[in-house]
Tab-separated table of C-alpha atoms in Angstrom:
chain	number	residue	atom	x	y	z
Z	851	UNK	CA	-41.577	-7.002	-46.484
Z	852	UNK	CA	-44.367	-5.714	-48.744
Z	853	UNK	CA	-47.880	-6.637	-47.621
Z	854	UNK	CA	-50.863	-7.352	-49.823
Z	855	UNK	CA	-54.502	-6.886	-48.821
Z	856	UNK	CA	-54.851	-10.399	-47.405
Z	857	UNK	CA	-51.743	-9.957	-45.233
Z	858	UNK	CA	-53.216	-6.715	-43.914
Z	859	UNK	CA	-56.544	-8.379	-43.105
Z	860	UNK	CA	-54.785	-11.180	-41.250
Z	861	UNK	CA	-52.582	-8.768	-39.286
Z	862	UNK	CA	-55.500	-6.533	-38.347
Z	863	UNK	CA	-57.442	-9.555	-37.065
Z	864	UNK	CA	-54.472	-10.893	-35.080
Z	865	UNK	CA	-53.614	-7.515	-33.556
Z	866	UNK	CA	-57.200	-7.248	-32.315
Z	867	UNK	CA	-57.274	-10.835	-31.039
Z	868	UNK	CA	-54.355	-13.264	-31.013
Z	869	UNK	CA	-56.330	-15.947	-29.180
Z	870	UNK	CA	-58.160	-17.197	-32.265
Z	871	UNK	CA	-56.917	-20.365	-33.974
Z	872	UNK	CA	-55.812	-20.397	-37.612
Z	873	UNK	CA	-59.005	-22.322	-38.434
Z	874	UNK	CA	-61.226	-19.691	-36.768
Z	875	UNK	CA	-59.298	-16.863	-38.428
Z	876	UNK	CA	-59.500	-18.527	-41.877
Z	877	UNK	CA	-63.263	-19.027	-41.497
Z	878	UNK	CA	-63.786	-15.412	-40.462
Z	879	UNK	CA	-61.790	-14.065	-43.398
Z	880	UNK	CA	-63.232	-16.544	-45.908
Z	881	UNK	CA	-59.852	-18.138	-46.649
Z	882	UNK	CA	-58.676	-21.746	-46.563
Z	883	UNK	CA	-56.946	-22.906	-43.391
Z	884	UNK	CA	-53.649	-23.917	-45.136
Z	885	UNK	CA	-53.449	-20.604	-47.048
Z	886	UNK	CA	-53.982	-18.645	-43.815
Z	887	UNK	CA	-51.395	-20.736	-41.994
Z	888	UNK	CA	-48.826	-20.190	-44.794
Z	889	UNK	CA	-49.336	-16.445	-44.700
Z	890	UNK	CA	-49.007	-16.254	-40.899
Z	891	UNK	CA	-45.835	-18.322	-41.095
Z	892	UNK	CA	-44.410	-15.999	-43.754
Z	893	UNK	CA	-45.223	-12.946	-41.607
Z	894	UNK	CA	-43.506	-14.603	-38.639
Z	895	UNK	CA	-40.421	-15.500	-40.661
Z	896	UNK	CA	-40.145	-11.956	-42.015
Z	897	UNK	CA	-40.222	-10.706	-38.399
Z	898	UNK	CA	-43.410	-8.684	-38.995
Z	899	UNK	CA	-45.218	-10.727	-36.342
Z	900	UNK	CA	-42.882	-10.119	-33.428
Z	901	UNK	CA	-44.764	-12.078	-30.794
Z	902	UNK	CA	-47.855	-12.061	-28.694
Z	903	UNK	CA	-48.742	-10.090	-25.568
Z	904	UNK	CA	-51.223	-10.855	-22.832
Z	905	UNK	CA	-53.758	-8.091	-22.307
Z	906	UNK	CA	-54.607	-7.410	-18.681
Z	907	UNK	CA	-56.698	-4.643	-17.147
Z	908	UNK	CA	-53.969	-3.147	-14.953
Z	909	UNK	CA	-56.420	-1.434	-12.575
Z	910	UNK	CA	-58.468	-4.615	-12.086
Z	911	UNK	CA	-55.254	-6.571	-11.509
Z	912	UNK	CA	-54.459	-4.205	-8.622
Z	913	UNK	CA	-52.316	-1.576	-10.391
Z	914	UNK	CA	-54.457	1.530	-10.297
Z	915	UNK	CA	-51.772	4.013	-11.289
Z	916	UNK	CA	-49.645	4.181	-14.438
Z	917	UNK	CA	-47.136	7.007	-14.795
Z	918	UNK	CA	-44.990	8.041	-17.746
Z	919	UNK	CA	-41.677	9.497	-16.646
Z	920	UNK	CA	-39.238	11.599	-18.596
Z	921	UNK	CA	-35.770	11.196	-17.112
Z	922	UNK	CA	-32.791	13.391	-17.771
Z	923	UNK	CA	-29.428	12.031	-16.676
Z	924	UNK	CA	-27.232	14.344	-14.620
Z	925	UNK	CA	-24.014	12.684	-15.686
Z	926	UNK	CA	-23.404	11.244	-19.120
Z	927	UNK	CA	-20.879	8.983	-20.744
Z	928	UNK	CA	-21.076	5.378	-21.845
Z	929	UNK	CA	-20.631	3.871	-18.395
Z	930	UNK	CA	-23.390	5.956	-16.820
Z	931	UNK	CA	-25.865	5.017	-19.576
Z	932	UNK	CA	-25.125	1.328	-19.100
Z	933	UNK	CA	-25.373	1.584	-15.306
Z	934	UNK	CA	-28.652	3.435	-15.535
Z	935	UNK	CA	-30.160	1.015	-18.059
Z	936	UNK	CA	-29.161	-2.052	-16.068
Z	937	UNK	CA	-30.538	-0.658	-12.815
Z	938	UNK	CA	-33.782	0.727	-14.221
Z	939	UNK	CA	-34.524	-2.434	-16.209
Z	940	UNK	CA	-34.358	-4.495	-13.018
Z	941	UNK	CA	-37.150	-2.570	-11.249
Z	942	UNK	CA	-40.306	-4.714	-11.510
Z	943	UNK	CA	-42.673	-1.714	-11.558
Z	944	UNK	CA	-40.906	-0.278	-14.623
Z	945	UNK	CA	-42.760	-1.691	-17.639
Z	946	UNK	CA	-40.913	-0.005	-20.480
Z	947	UNK	CA	-37.646	1.887	-20.903
Z	948	UNK	CA	-36.958	3.810	-24.102
Z	949	UNK	CA	-33.712	5.625	-24.786
Z	950	UNK	CA	-34.824	8.828	-26.486
Z	951	UNK	CA	-33.431	11.917	-28.138
Z	952	UNK	CA	-34.880	15.286	-27.152
Z	953	UNK	CA	-35.824	17.007	-23.922
Z	954	UNK	CA	-35.193	13.807	-21.911
Z	955	UNK	CA	-32.777	10.914	-22.176
Z	956	UNK	CA	-35.172	8.134	-21.175
Z	957	UNK	CA	-38.892	7.573	-21.234
Z	958	UNK	CA	-40.239	5.137	-18.623
Z	959	UNK	CA	-43.644	3.592	-18.090
Z	960	UNK	CA	-44.175	2.727	-14.421
Z	961	UNK	CA	-47.084	0.987	-12.681
Z	962	UNK	CA	-48.021	1.181	-9.001
Z	963	UNK	CA	-50.899	0.069	-6.813
Z	964	UNK	CA	-51.926	3.667	-6.011
Z	965	UNK	CA	-50.365	7.129	-5.722
Z	966	UNK	CA	-48.839	6.362	-2.314
Z	967	UNK	CA	-47.228	3.253	-3.787
Z	968	UNK	CA	-46.001	5.292	-6.770
Z	969	UNK	CA	-44.405	7.797	-4.411
Z	970	UNK	CA	-42.586	4.928	-2.692
Z	971	UNK	CA	-41.316	3.558	-6.045
Z	972	UNK	CA	-40.290	7.041	-7.171
Z	973	UNK	CA	-38.394	7.950	-3.994
Z	974	UNK	CA	-36.846	4.631	-3.070
Z	975	UNK	CA	-36.140	3.134	-6.470
Z	976	UNK	CA	-36.210	5.687	-9.271
Z	977	UNK	CA	-34.683	8.796	-7.683
Z	978	UNK	CA	-31.847	6.651	-6.306
Z	979	UNK	CA	-30.875	5.291	-9.750
Z	980	UNK	CA	-27.306	6.031	-10.821
Z	981	UNK	CA	-26.985	9.326	-12.684
Z	982	UNK	CA	-30.623	10.465	-12.434
Z	983	UNK	CA	-31.122	14.193	-12.837
Z	984	UNK	CA	-34.367	15.915	-13.728
Z	985	UNK	CA	-37.540	13.770	-13.694
Z	986	UNK	CA	-40.967	14.704	-15.035
Z	987	UNK	CA	-44.027	12.602	-14.201
Z	988	UNK	CA	-47.350	12.482	-16.032
Z	989	UNK	CA	-50.141	10.283	-14.655
Z	990	UNK	CA	-51.933	8.198	-17.301
Z	991	UNK	CA	-55.676	8.856	-17.558
Z	992	UNK	CA	-56.629	6.930	-20.689
Z	993	UNK	CA	-54.953	4.931	-23.376
Z	994	UNK	CA	-55.826	3.493	-26.768
Z	995	UNK	CA	-53.823	1.413	-29.204
Z	996	UNK	CA	-54.457	2.028	-32.871
Z	997	UNK	CA	-54.013	-0.568	-35.646
Z	998	UNK	CA	-51.386	1.578	-37.366
Z	999	UNK	CA	-50.818	1.911	-41.126
Z	1000	UNK	CA	-52.178	-1.511	-42.143
K	1062	UNK	CA	-58.680	-9.360	-5.321
K	1063	UNK	CA	-56.321	-11.827	-6.951
K	1064	UNK	CA	-55.114	-14.773	-4.916
K	1065	UNK	CA	-51.818	-16.597	-5.252
K	1066	UNK	CA	-53.120	-19.056	-7.873
K	1067	UNK	CA	-54.493	-16.195	-10.030
K	1068	UNK	CA	-51.170	-14.393	-9.847
K	1069	UNK	CA	-49.173	-17.495	-10.727
K	1070	UNK	CA	-51.389	-18.229	-13.735
K	1071	UNK	CA	-51.193	-14.624	-14.953
K	1072	UNK	CA	-47.418	-14.541	-14.495
K	1073	UNK	CA	-47.062	-17.693	-16.610
K	1074	UNK	CA	-49.389	-16.303	-19.279
K	1075	UNK	CA	-47.585	-12.964	-19.324
K	1076	UNK	CA	-44.359	-14.824	-20.107
K	1077	UNK	CA	-46.071	-16.970	-22.771
K	1078	UNK	CA	-49.679	-16.148	-23.741
K	1079	UNK	CA	-49.843	-19.256	-25.942
K	1080	UNK	CA	-49.413	-21.658	-23.054
K	1081	UNK	CA	-52.194	-24.269	-22.963
K	1082	UNK	CA	-54.364	-25.233	-20.005
K	1083	UNK	CA	-52.829	-28.719	-19.393
K	1084	UNK	CA	-49.349	-27.181	-19.346
K	1085	UNK	CA	-50.460	-24.381	-16.983
K	1086	UNK	CA	-52.138	-26.916	-14.670
K	1087	UNK	CA	-48.937	-28.916	-14.442
K	1088	UNK	CA	-46.834	-25.802	-13.768
K	1089	UNK	CA	-49.030	-24.687	-10.862
K	1090	UNK	CA	-49.730	-28.214	-9.545
K	1091	UNK	CA	-53.457	-28.084	-10.188
K	1092	UNK	CA	-56.001	-29.767	-12.460
K	1093	UNK	CA	-56.943	-28.559	-15.961
K	1094	UNK	CA	-60.572	-28.196	-14.836
K	1095	UNK	CA	-59.587	-25.937	-11.954
K	1096	UNK	CA	-57.280	-23.844	-14.164
K	1097	UNK	CA	-59.995	-23.463	-16.819
K	1098	UNK	CA	-62.445	-22.304	-14.142
K	1099	UNK	CA	-59.943	-19.761	-12.805
K	1100	UNK	CA	-59.175	-18.351	-16.241
K	1101	UNK	CA	-62.923	-18.089	-16.956
K	1102	UNK	CA	-63.369	-16.206	-13.658
K	1103	UNK	CA	-60.493	-13.843	-14.501
K	1104	UNK	CA	-62.073	-13.176	-17.921
K	1105	UNK	CA	-65.520	-12.625	-16.391
K	1106	UNK	CA	-64.046	-10.183	-13.857
K	1107	UNK	CA	-62.435	-8.212	-16.705
K	1108	UNK	CA	-58.879	-8.804	-15.442
K	1109	UNK	CA	-57.854	-11.052	-18.336
K	1110	UNK	CA	-58.741	-9.394	-21.630
K	1111	UNK	CA	-57.095	-11.794	-24.078
K	1112	UNK	CA	-53.960	-11.349	-26.109
K	1113	UNK	CA	-52.858	-9.462	-29.179
K	1114	UNK	CA	-50.211	-9.966	-31.813
K	1115	UNK	CA	-47.285	-7.549	-31.761
K	1116	UNK	CA	-46.117	-6.040	-35.032
K	1117	UNK	CA	-42.492	-5.070	-35.550
K	1118	UNK	CA	-42.983	-1.962	-37.682
K	1119	UNK	CA	-39.295	-1.883	-38.608
K	1120	UNK	CA	-39.800	-5.162	-40.514
K	1121	UNK	CA	-42.404	-3.282	-42.575
K	1122	UNK	CA	-40.011	-0.428	-43.306
K	1123	UNK	CA	-40.992	1.982	-40.521
K	1124	UNK	CA	-37.572	2.863	-39.149
K	1125	UNK	CA	-38.538	5.984	-37.201
K	1126	UNK	CA	-40.541	6.064	-33.939
K	1127	UNK	CA	-41.357	9.362	-32.266
K	1128	UNK	CA	-43.155	10.177	-29.048
K	1129	UNK	CA	-45.069	13.453	-29.448
K	1130	UNK	CA	-45.898	15.226	-26.182
K	1131	UNK	CA	-48.718	17.650	-26.704
K	1132	UNK	CA	-50.222	20.415	-24.610
K	1133	UNK	CA	-53.725	21.461	-25.656
K	1134	UNK	CA	-55.412	24.835	-25.544
K	1135	UNK	CA	-57.740	24.150	-22.609
K	1136	UNK	CA	-59.635	27.415	-23.063
K	1137	UNK	CA	-61.451	25.450	-25.793
K	1138	UNK	CA	-64.025	23.258	-24.046
K	1139	UNK	CA	-63.940	20.594	-26.752
K	1140	UNK	CA	-60.131	20.591	-27.065
K	1141	UNK	CA	-59.624	16.974	-25.921
K	1142	UNK	CA	-62.538	15.466	-27.870
K	1143	UNK	CA	-61.734	17.317	-31.102
K	1144	UNK	CA	-58.029	16.574	-30.862
K	1145	UNK	CA	-58.459	12.865	-30.104
K	1146	UNK	CA	-61.033	12.364	-32.876
K	1147	UNK	CA	-58.689	13.955	-35.422
K	1148	UNK	CA	-55.590	12.118	-34.136
K	1149	UNK	CA	-57.364	8.776	-34.615
K	1150	UNK	CA	-57.561	9.520	-38.348
K	1151	UNK	CA	-53.754	9.674	-38.754
K	1152	UNK	CA	-52.794	6.102	-39.768
K	1153	UNK	CA	-49.209	6.410	-38.506
K	1154	UNK	CA	-50.399	7.120	-34.939
K	1155	UNK	CA	-50.158	3.777	-33.141
K	1156	UNK	CA	-50.830	4.830	-29.522
K	1157	UNK	CA	-52.783	7.660	-27.920
K	1158	UNK	CA	-52.556	8.412	-24.196
K	1159	UNK	CA	-54.053	11.216	-22.126
K	1160	UNK	CA	-52.426	12.459	-18.907
K	1161	UNK	CA	-52.743	14.472	-15.768
K	1162	UNK	CA	-49.594	16.570	-15.624
K	1163	UNK	CA	-47.664	19.004	-17.739
K	1164	UNK	CA	-48.394	16.988	-20.884
K	1165	UNK	CA	-52.034	16.506	-21.927
K	1166	UNK	CA	-51.730	13.946	-24.704
K	1167	UNK	CA	-49.017	11.724	-26.046
K	1168	UNK	CA	-49.011	10.222	-29.527
K	1169	UNK	CA	-46.753	7.390	-30.652
K	1170	UNK	CA	-45.985	8.033	-34.276
K	1171	UNK	CA	-44.124	5.827	-36.736
K	1172	UNK	CA	-42.628	6.840	-40.074
K	1173	UNK	CA	-40.576	5.205	-42.815
K	1174	UNK	CA	-37.662	7.643	-42.505
K	1175	UNK	CA	-36.976	11.213	-41.420
K	1176	UNK	CA	-38.337	12.685	-44.667
K	1177	UNK	CA	-41.549	10.700	-44.181
K	1178	UNK	CA	-41.716	11.865	-40.531
K	1179	UNK	CA	-41.271	15.468	-41.620
K	1180	UNK	CA	-44.130	15.088	-44.114
K	1181	UNK	CA	-46.523	13.476	-41.572
K	1182	UNK	CA	-45.559	16.021	-38.917
K	1183	UNK	CA	-46.203	19.012	-41.153
K	1184	UNK	CA	-49.191	17.793	-43.116
K	1185	UNK	CA	-51.076	15.839	-40.474
K	1186	UNK	CA	-49.850	16.450	-36.919
K	1187	UNK	CA	-49.549	20.245	-37.050
K	1188	UNK	CA	-53.021	20.312	-38.642
K	1189	UNK	CA	-54.594	18.671	-35.547
K	1190	UNK	CA	-56.925	21.054	-33.669
K	1191	UNK	CA	-56.230	22.977	-30.414
K	1192	UNK	CA	-52.475	22.293	-30.077
K	1193	UNK	CA	-50.845	24.815	-27.724
K	1194	UNK	CA	-47.414	23.205	-27.571
K	1195	UNK	CA	-45.707	20.128	-28.953
K	1196	UNK	CA	-42.421	18.394	-28.134
K	1197	UNK	CA	-40.897	15.407	-29.870
K	1198	UNK	CA	-38.815	12.623	-28.342
K	1199	UNK	CA	-37.264	10.337	-30.930
K	1200	UNK	CA	-36.776	6.725	-29.868
K	1201	UNK	CA	-33.152	5.654	-30.176
K	1202	UNK	CA	-33.569	2.194	-28.650
K	1203	UNK	CA	-36.045	0.263	-26.553
K	1204	UNK	CA	-34.179	-1.036	-23.500
K	1205	UNK	CA	-37.175	-2.814	-21.967
K	1206	UNK	CA	-40.525	-3.191	-23.684
K	1207	UNK	CA	-42.477	-6.178	-22.426
K	1208	UNK	CA	-45.029	-4.099	-20.432
K	1209	UNK	CA	-45.455	-6.903	-17.887
K	1210	UNK	CA	-47.247	-6.183	-14.627
K	1211	UNK	CA	-45.243	-7.070	-11.471
K	1212	UNK	CA	-47.859	-9.578	-10.290
């Protein structure tokens, strides 16, 4: 889908805050409510708007530690990938799993209450996953999301 | 600290951020007034920050996603500040994280195709200040991506 300037304005506003109503958004952007609604609907239908995500402060919600893990599988083959993906996806502390190409096979984002809790998750749940080989952990210090090429 | 009602409300909202107060009240067996008060408290405490719309960049023609793992030259005292300020100016960078570990900074980069990635990498990423080492992981598929907290 090709965006025009109005589409970009609407997307930028919604990425920053998805809680506003179409009426509020239209008023802020100086558009009519029906025109804004039609454009949002078109962006949804084209799959550009893929959904909405709740924003929580992980530390204030009790998860003080976020770790990015690079995981290299020790054994490969279709079955081992499927086994690994099924098992890792079922761990509640694992927030994201990306299959990647490069130094590692998978990139995981893991949350824990503190470092002791992370160690427990790492030893009991992650290191025991089927096929896990080398694991590299980096503890998240800060994070920012950018609007992207809009 | 969150109590059981807070956690239940946040779990429901994580699954569907658009869920209204009357619906939430019914799901947790409470009153809309009580739910509204709780959500206001969670906002005031900075736990609940709101919600944002997710963009599927592939639908806009960005087929390539790369995770760039960067080590900075820490002998430069301003390495982090200079690098982050410059990285923010690259439009295709959609996430910036800093770490304690072997990697100092990670950038999530999107590109239209491999030729476009090559261009951004050479003209913009390699121009960023104080890079000591850089490794790229190309995303093949996202197996799990909801980023929910296990409340």
